[in-house]
PDB file of C-alpha atoms in Angstrom:
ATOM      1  CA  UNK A 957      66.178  23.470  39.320  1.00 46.00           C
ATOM      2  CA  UNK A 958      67.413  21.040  41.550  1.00 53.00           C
ATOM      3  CA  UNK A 959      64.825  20.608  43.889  1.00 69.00           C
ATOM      4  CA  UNK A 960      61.482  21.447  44.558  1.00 70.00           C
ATOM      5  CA  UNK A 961      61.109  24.233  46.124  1.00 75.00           C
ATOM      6  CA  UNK A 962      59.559  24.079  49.752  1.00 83.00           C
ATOM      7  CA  UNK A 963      55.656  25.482  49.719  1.00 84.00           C
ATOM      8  CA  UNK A 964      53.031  25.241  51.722  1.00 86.00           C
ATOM      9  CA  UNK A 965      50.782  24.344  49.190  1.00 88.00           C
ATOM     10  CA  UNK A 966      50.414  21.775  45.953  1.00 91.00           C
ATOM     11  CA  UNK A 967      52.937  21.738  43.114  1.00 92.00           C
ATOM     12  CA  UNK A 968      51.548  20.401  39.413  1.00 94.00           C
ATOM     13  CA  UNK A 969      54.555  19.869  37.263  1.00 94.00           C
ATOM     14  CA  UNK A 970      55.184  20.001  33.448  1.00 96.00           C
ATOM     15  CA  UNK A 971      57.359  20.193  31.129  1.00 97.00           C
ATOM     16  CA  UNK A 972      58.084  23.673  29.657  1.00 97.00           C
ATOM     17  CA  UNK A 973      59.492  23.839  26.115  1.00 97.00           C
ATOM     18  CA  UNK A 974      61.320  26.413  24.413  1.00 96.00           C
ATOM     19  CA  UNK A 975      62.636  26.878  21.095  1.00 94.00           C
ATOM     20  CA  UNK A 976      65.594  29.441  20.087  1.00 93.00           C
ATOM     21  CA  UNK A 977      66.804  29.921  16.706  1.00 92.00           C
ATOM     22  CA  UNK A 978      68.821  26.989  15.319  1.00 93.00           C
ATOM     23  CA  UNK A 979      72.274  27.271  14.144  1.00 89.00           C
ATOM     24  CA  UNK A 980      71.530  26.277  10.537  1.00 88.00           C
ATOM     25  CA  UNK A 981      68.845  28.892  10.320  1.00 81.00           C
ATOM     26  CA  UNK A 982      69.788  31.541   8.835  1.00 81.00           C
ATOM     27  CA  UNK A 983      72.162  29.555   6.121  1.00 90.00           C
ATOM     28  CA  UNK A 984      69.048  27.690   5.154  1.00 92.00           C
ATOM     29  CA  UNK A 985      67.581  28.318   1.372  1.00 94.00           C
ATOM     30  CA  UNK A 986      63.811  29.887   2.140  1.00 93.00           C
ATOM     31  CA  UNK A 987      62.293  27.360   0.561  1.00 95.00           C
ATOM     32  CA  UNK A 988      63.791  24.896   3.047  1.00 95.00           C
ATOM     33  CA  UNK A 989      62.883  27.444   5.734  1.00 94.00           C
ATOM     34  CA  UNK A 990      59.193  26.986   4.466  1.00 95.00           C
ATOM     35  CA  UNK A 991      59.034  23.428   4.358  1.00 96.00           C
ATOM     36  CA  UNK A 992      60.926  22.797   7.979  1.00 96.00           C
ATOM     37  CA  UNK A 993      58.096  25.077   9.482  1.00 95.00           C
ATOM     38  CA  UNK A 994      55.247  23.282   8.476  1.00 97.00           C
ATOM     39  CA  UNK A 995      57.167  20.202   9.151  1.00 97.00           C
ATOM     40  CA  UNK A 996      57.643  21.475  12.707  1.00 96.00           C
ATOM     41  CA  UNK A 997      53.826  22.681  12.703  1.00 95.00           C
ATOM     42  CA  UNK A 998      52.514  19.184  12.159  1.00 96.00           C
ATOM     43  CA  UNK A 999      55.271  17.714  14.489  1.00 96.00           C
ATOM     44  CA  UNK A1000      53.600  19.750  17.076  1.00 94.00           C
ATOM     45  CA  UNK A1001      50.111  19.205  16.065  1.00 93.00           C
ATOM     46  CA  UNK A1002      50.656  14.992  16.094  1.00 94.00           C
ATOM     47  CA  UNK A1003      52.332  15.524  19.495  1.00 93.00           C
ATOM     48  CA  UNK A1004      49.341  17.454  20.845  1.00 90.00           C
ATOM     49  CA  UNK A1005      47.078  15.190  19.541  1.00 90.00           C
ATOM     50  CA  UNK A1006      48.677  12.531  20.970  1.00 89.00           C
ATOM     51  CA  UNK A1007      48.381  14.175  24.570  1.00 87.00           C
ATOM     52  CA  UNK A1008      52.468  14.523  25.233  1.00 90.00           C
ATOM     53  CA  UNK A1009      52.269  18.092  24.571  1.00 93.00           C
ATOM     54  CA  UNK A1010      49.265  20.531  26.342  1.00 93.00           C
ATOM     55  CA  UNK A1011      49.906  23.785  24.473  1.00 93.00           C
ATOM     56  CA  UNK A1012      51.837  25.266  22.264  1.00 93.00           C
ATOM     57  CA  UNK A1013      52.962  28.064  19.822  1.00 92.00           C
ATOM     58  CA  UNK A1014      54.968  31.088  19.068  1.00 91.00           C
ATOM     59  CA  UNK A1015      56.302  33.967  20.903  1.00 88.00           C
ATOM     60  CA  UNK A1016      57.199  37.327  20.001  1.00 82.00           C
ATOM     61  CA  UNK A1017      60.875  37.614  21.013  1.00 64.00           C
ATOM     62  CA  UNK A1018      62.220  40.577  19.397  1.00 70.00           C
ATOM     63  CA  UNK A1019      63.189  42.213  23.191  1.00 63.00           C
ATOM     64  CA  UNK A1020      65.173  40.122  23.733  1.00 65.00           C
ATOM     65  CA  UNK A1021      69.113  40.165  21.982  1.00 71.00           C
ATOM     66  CA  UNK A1022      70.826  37.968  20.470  1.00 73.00           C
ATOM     67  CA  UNK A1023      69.072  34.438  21.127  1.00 77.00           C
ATOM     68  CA  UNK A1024      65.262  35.398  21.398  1.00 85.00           C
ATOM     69  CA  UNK A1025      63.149  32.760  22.080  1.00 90.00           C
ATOM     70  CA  UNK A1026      60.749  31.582  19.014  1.00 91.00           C
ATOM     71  CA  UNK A1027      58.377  29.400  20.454  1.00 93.00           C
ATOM     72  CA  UNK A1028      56.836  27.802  24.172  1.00 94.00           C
ATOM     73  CA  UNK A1029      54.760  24.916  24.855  1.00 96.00           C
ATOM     74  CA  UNK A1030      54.422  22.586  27.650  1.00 97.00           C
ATOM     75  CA  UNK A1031      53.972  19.073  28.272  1.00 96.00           C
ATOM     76  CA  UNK A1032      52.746  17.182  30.848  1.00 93.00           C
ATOM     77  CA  UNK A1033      54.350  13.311  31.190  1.00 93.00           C
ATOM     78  CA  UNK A1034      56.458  13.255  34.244  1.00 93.00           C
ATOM     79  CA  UNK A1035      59.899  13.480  32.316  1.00 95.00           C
ATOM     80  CA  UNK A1036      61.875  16.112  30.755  1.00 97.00           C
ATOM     81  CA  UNK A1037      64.209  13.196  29.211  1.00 97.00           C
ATOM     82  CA  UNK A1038      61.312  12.091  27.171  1.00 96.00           C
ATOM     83  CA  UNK A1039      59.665  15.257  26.257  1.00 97.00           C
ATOM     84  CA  UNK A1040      63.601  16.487  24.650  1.00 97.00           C
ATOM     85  CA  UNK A1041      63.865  13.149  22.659  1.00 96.00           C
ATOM     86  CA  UNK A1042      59.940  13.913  21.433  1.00 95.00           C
ATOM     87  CA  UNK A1043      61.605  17.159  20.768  1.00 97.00           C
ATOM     88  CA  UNK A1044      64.216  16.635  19.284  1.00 96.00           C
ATOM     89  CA  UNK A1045      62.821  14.420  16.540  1.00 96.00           C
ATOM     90  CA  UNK A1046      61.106  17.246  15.369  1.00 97.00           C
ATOM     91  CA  UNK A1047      62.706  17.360  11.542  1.00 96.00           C
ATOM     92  CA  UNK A1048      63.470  21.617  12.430  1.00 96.00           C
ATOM     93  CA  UNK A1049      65.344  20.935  15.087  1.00 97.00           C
ATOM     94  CA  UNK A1050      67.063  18.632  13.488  1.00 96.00           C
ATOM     95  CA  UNK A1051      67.969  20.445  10.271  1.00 96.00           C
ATOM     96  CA  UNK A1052      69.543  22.855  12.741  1.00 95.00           C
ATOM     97  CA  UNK A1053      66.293  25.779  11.974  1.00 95.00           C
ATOM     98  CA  UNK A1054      65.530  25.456  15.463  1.00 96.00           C
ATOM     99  CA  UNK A1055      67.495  24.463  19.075  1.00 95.00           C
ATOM    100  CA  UNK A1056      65.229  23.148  22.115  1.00 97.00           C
ATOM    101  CA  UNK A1057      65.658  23.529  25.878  1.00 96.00           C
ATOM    102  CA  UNK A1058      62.990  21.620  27.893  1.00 98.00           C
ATOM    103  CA  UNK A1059      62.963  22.280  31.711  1.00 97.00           C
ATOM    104  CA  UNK A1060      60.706  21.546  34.526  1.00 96.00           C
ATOM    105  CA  UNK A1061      58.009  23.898  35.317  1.00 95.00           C
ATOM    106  CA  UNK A1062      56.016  23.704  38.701  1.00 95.00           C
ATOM    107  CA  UNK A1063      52.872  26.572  39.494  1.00 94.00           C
ATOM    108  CA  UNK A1064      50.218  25.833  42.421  1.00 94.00           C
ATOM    109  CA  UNK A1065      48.090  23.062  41.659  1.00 94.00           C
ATOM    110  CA  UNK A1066      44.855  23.325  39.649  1.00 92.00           C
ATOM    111  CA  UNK A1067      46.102  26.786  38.236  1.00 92.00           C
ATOM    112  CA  UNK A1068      46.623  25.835  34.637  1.00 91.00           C
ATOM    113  CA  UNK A1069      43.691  24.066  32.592  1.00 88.00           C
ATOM    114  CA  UNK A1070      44.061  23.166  28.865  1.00 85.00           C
ATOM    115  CA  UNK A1071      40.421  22.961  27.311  1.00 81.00           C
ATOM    116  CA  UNK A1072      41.647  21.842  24.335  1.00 76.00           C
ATOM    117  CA  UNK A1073      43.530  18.893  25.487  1.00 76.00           C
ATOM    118  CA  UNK A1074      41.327  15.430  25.422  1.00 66.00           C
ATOM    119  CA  UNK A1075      41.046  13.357  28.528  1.00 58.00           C
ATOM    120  CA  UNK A1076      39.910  10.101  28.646  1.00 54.00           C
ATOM    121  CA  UNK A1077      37.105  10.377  31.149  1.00 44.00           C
TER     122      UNK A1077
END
């Protein structure tokens, strides 16, 4: 998106994350398979508890053909820069199991609330 678009009401904006399948994947011995995933599981879990990403998990993907998405999450720290190197240090992505795309996301402000997130109030 290259600019906001023009509303008459309040944007909040995020980070949305997506994973597709990498192009290692499916050359990868199961057992590797096995170990990336958890890898990637506590990737995500340190980045959530550290408050860069809000929410996160998989998605069912099977309609859609060839590429279907694997996994969504979003993040909330003002830069899409930062949350793809966060991303990308993730040790699936980069054995190739997984590929990232992270792209801003704006809905009407307030709409989204993550209960599970910590705040420091």
């Amino acid at each position: 998106m290259s600019k906001e678009p023009q509303v008459d009401f309040a944007l909040d904006t995020y980070e949305c994350i997506v994973l597709y399948p990498g192009a290692a994947g499916r050359a990868l011995p199961a057992e590797t398979v096995q170990r990336l995933q958890a890898e990637h599981a506590a990737h995500m879990q340190a980045m959530q508890r550290r408050g860069i990403i809000l929410v996160a998990g998989a998605v069912d993907g099977k309609a859609r053909q060839p590429d279907p998405p694997l996994g969504f999450g979003l993040a909330r720290t003002g830069s899409v820069d930062d949350v793809r190197s966060v991303m990308e240090a993730d040790p699936a992505v980069q054995a190739g199991l997984y590929r990232v795309d992270v792209m801003t996301f704006l809905c009407p402000a307030g709409s989204l609330e993550f209960p599970l997130v910590k705040t420091d109030s």
